[in-house]
Coordinates of C-alpha atoms in Angstrom, one line a residue:
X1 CA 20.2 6.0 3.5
X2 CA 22.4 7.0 6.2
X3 CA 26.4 7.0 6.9
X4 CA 28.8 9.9 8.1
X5 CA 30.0 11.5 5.0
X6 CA 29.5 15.2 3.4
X7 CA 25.1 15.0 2.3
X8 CA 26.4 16.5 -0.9
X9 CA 28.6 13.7 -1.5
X10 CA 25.6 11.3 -0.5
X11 CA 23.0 12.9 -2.7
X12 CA 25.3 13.0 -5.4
X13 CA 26.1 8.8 -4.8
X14 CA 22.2 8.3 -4.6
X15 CA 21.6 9.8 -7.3
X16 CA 23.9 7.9 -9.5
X17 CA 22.6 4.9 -8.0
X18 CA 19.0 6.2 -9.0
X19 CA 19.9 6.6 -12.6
X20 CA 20.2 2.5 -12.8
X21 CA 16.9 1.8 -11.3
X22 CA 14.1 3.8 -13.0
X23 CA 11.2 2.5 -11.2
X24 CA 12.6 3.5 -7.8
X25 CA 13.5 6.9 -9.3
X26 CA 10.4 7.4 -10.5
X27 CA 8.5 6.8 -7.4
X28 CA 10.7 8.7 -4.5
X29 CA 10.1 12.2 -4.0
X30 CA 12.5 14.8 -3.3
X31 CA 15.1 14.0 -0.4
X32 CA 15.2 15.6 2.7
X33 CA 18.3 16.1 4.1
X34 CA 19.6 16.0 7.9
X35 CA 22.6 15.9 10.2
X36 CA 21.9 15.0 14.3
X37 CA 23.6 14.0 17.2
X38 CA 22.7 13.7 20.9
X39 CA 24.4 16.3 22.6
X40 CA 23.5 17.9 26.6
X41 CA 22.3 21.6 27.9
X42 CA 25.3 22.0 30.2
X43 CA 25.7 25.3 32.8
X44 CA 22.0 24.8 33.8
X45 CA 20.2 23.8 37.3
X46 CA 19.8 20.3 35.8
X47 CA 21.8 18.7 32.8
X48 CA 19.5 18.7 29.9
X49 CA 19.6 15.9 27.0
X50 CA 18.4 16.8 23.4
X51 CA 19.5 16.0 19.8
X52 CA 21.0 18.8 18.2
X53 CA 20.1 18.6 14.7
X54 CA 20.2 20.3 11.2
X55 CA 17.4 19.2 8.8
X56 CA 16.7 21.3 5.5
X57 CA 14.4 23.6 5.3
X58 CA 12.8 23.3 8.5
X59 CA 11.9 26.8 8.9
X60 CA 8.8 25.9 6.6
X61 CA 7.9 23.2 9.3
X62 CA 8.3 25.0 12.4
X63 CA 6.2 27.9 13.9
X64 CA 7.8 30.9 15.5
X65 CA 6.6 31.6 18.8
X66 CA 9.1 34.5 19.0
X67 CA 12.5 35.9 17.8
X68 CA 13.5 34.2 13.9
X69 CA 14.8 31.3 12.1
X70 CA 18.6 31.0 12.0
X71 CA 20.4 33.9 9.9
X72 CA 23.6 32.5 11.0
X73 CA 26.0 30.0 12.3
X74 CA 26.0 29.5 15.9
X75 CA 21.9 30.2 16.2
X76 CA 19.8 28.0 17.8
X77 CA 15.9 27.6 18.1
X78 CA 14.3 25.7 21.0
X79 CA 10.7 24.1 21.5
X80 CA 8.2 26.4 23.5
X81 CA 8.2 23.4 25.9
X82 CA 11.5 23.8 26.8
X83 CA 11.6 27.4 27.2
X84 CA 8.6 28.0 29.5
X85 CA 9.8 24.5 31.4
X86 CA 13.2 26.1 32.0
X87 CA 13.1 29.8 31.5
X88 CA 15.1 29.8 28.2
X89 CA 14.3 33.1 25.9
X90 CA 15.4 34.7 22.7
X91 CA 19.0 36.1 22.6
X92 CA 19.7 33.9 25.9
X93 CA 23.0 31.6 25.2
X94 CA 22.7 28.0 25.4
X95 CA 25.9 25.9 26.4
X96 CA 26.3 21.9 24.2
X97 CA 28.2 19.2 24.7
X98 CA 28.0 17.1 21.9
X99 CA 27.7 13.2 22.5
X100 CA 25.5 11.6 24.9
X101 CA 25.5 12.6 28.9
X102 CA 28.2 10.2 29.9
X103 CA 30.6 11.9 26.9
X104 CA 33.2 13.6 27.8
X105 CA 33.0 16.0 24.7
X106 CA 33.4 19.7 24.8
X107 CA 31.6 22.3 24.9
X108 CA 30.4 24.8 22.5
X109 CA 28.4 27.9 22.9
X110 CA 25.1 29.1 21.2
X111 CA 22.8 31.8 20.7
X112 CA 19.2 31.4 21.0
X113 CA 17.4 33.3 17.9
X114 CA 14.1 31.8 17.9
X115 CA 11.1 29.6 20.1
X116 CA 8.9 27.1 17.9
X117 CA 6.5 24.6 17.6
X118 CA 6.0 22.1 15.1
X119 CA 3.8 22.7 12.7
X120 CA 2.5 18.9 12.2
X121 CA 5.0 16.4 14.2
X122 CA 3.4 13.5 12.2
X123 CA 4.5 15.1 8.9
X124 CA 6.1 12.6 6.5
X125 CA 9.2 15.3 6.8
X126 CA 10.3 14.3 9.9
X127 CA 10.9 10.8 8.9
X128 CA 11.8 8.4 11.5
X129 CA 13.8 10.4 14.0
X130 CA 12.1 11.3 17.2
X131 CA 12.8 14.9 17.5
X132 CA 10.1 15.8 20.1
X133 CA 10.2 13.6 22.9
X134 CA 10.4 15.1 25.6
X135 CA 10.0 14.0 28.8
X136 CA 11.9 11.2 30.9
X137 CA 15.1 10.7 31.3
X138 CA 18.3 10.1 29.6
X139 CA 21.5 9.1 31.4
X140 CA 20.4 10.9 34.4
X141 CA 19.5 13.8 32.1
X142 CA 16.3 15.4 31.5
X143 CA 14.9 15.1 28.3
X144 CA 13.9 17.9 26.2
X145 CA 12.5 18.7 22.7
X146 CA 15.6 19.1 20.0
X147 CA 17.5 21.8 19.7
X148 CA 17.8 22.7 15.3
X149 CA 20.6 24.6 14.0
X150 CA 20.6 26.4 10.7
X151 CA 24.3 25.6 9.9
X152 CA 25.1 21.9 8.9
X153 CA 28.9 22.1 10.2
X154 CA 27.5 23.1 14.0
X155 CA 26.8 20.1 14.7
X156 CA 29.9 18.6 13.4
X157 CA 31.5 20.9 15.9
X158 CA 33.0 17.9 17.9
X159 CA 35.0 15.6 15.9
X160 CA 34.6 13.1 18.7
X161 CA 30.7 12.8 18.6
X162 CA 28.7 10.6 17.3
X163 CA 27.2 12.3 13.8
X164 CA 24.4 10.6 12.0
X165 CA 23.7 12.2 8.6
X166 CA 20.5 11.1 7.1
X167 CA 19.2 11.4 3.8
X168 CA 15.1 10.4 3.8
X169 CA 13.3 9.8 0.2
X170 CA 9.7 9.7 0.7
X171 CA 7.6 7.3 -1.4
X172 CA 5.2 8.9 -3.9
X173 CA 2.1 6.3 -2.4
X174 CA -0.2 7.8 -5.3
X175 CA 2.2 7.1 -8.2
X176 CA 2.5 3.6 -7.2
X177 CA 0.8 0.8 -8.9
X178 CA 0.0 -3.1 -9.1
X179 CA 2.7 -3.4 -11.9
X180 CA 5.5 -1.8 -10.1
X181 CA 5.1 -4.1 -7.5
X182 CA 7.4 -6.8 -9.2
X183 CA 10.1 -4.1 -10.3
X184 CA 10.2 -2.2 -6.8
X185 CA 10.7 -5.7 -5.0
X186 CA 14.1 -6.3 -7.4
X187 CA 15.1 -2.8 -7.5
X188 CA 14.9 -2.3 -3.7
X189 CA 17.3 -5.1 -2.9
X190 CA 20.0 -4.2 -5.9
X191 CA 19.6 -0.4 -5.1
X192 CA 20.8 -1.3 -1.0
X193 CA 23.6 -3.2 -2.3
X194 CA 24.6 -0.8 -4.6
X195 CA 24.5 1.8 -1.7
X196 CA 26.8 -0.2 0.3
X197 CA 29.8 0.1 -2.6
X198 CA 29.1 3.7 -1.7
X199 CA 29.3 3.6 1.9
X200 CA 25.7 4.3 2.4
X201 CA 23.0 2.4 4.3
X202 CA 19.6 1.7 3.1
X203 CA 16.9 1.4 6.0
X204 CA 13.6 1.2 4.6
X205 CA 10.0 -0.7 5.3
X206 CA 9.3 -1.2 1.5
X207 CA 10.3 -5.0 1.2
X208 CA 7.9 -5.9 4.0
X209 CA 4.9 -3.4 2.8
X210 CA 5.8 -5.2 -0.5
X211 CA 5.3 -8.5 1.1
X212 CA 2.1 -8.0 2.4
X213 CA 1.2 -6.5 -0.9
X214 CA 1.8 -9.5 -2.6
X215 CA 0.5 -11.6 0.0
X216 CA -2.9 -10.0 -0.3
X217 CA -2.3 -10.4 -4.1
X218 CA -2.2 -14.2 -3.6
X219 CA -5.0 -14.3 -1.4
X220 CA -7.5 -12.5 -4.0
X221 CA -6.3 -14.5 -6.2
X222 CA -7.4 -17.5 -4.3
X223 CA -10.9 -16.4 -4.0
X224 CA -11.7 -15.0 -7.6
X225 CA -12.4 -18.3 -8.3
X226 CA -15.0 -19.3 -5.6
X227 CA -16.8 -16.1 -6.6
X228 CA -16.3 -15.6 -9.6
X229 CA -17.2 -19.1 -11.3
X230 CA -20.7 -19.0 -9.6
X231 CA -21.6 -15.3 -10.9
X232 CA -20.4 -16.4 -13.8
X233 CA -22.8 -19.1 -14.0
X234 CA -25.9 -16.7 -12.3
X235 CA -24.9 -14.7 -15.8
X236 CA -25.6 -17.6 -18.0
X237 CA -28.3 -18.7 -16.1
X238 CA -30.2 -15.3 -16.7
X239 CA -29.4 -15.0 -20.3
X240 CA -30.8 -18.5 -20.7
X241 CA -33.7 -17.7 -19.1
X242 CA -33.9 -14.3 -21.4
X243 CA -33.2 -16.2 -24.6
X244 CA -35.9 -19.1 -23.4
X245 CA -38.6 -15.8 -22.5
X246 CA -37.9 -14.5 -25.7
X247 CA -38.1 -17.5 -27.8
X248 CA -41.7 -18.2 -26.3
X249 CA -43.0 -15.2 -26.9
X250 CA -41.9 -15.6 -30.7
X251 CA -43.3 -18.7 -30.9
X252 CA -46.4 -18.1 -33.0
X253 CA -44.2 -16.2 -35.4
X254 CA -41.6 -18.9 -35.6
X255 CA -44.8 -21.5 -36.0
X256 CA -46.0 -19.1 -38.8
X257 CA -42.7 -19.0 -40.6
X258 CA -42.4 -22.6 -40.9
X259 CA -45.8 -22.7 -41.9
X260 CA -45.1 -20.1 -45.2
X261 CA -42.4 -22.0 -46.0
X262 CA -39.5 -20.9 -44.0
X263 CA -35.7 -23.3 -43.6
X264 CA -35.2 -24.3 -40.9
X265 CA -32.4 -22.0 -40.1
X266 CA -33.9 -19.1 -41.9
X267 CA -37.2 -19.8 -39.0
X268 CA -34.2 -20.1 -36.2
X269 CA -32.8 -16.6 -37.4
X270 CA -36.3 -14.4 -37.6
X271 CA -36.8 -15.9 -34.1
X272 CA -33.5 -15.1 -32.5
X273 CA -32.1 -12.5 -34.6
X274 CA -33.0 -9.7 -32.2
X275 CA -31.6 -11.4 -29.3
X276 CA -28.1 -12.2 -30.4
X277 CA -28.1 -9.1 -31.9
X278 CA -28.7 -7.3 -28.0
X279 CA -26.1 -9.9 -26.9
X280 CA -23.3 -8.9 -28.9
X281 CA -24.2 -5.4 -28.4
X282 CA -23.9 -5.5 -24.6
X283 CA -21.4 -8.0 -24.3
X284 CA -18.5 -5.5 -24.8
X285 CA -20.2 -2.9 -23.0
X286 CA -20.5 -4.8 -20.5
X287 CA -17.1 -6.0 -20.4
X288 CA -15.7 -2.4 -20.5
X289 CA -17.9 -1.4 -17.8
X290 CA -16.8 -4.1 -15.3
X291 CA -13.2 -3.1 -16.3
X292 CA -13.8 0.5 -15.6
X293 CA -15.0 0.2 -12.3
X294 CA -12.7 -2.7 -11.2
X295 CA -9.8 0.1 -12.3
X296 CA -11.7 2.9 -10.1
X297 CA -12.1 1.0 -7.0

């Protein structure tokens, strides 16, 4: 979900909204949390563009190269990239203006308390927002790696720019299986409209991962058939053949039966006895072993 509104507030909405769909609740992890905006290094050689950004917890994400994560408002970290590309160090301050290079937004100082790397920039946390690209250009402004702040309301500094507050639910991929399918599909479409009543926006790739889900569903469902029926009749081939091996080996004793005396039936049932016996022995073991290893693959 995103929108421009206190992430309390959201949290609080989407969690409301959670309560009515269980399946959804049950399958998204916790929320991370984030405010951003594309703001510019002003007072330098060359004007440098970067999204400023808050994003919870990120200390845990990111690897001091030197100084500390924030303590306070008005603290700053930038990438190692940055500060070896443009001779930026710890306790050095660092001029914004928030909004893109052509804004005409003000300017608001910073102190820089700490140089990092990412830990892992493919980490689920960082959700969809590219916050290390550098490199290129932007509006005639170099593009560097983004500048995080500890303090949520720094980057709300400038009621005129442009805030995106984000608030990303992971999906738990482990948790999910073939039966949720159905529910998530309904779920995810009531669960965006419902968001909208709250001012929120739902951007997700579940309905199309869905999709393909159950288009795959539909295709393995079209070709059980044209491999199953044949094995099906390999099985019943084979036991024939078992039953037919069997009964000609027994057929002195069956001939001997009859010959004492035996029924008919009671002759059928000394001859096969064994055999349907072993059948409806393995039958459910067999059963239960296909099932197991259908489940575990």
């Amino acid at each position: 979900p995103a929108a421009h509104n206190a992430t309390g507030d959201a949290r609080a909405a989407v969690t409301a909204v959670l309560r009515r769909h269980p399946t959804l609740a049950r399958l998204l992890d916790r929320p991370v949390g984030g405010v951003d905006t594309e703001a510019v290094v002003v007072g330098r050689s060359v004007p440098l563009a970067t999204r400023f950004a808050y994003r919870d917890n990120v200390c845990y994400r990111l690897r001091l190269v030197d100084g500390e994560c924030f303590i306070e408002p008005g603290e700053v970290l930038v990438s190692e990239r940055t500060a070896s590309a443009h001779g930026i160090a710890v306790g050095d301050p660092l001029t914004l203006r928030l909004g893109d290079a052509r804004s005409p937004g003000r300017v608001h100082d910073f102190t820089v308390v700490g140089v990092y790397t990412p830990v892992d920039p493919t980490d689920p946390y960082w959700g969809a927002t590219a916050y290390f690209g550098a490199g290129g250009a932007t509006d005639g402004a170099e593009r560097i790696d983004a500048v995080f702040t500890g303090a949520e309301d720094d980057v709300r500094l400038d009621g005129e720019a442009s805030v995106a507050m984000r608030l990303e639910y992971p999906l738990r991929t482990d948790a999910v299986r073939l039966d949720d399918v159905g529910p998530l599909r309904t779920e995810i479409g009531s669960f965006g409209l419902a968001l909208r009543g709250a001012e929120l926006d739902l951007r997700t790739a579940l309905p199309a991962t869905l999709d393909a889900i159950h288009a795959d569903q539909q295709a393995v469902a079209r070709t059980v058939p044209v491999i199953g029926v044949p094995l099906v009749l390999l099985c019943w081939f084979v036991l024939f053949l078992l039953v037919a091996s069997l009964t000609e080996e027994r057929g002195p004793e069956i001939a001997l039966a009859k010959l004492r005396g035996f029924p008919a039936g009671r002759a059928a049932r000394f001859g096969l006895g064994e055999v349907l016996l072993l059948i409806a022995v393995a039958t459910p073991l067999g059963l239960a072993a296909g099932l197991a290893v259908v489940e575990a693959t």
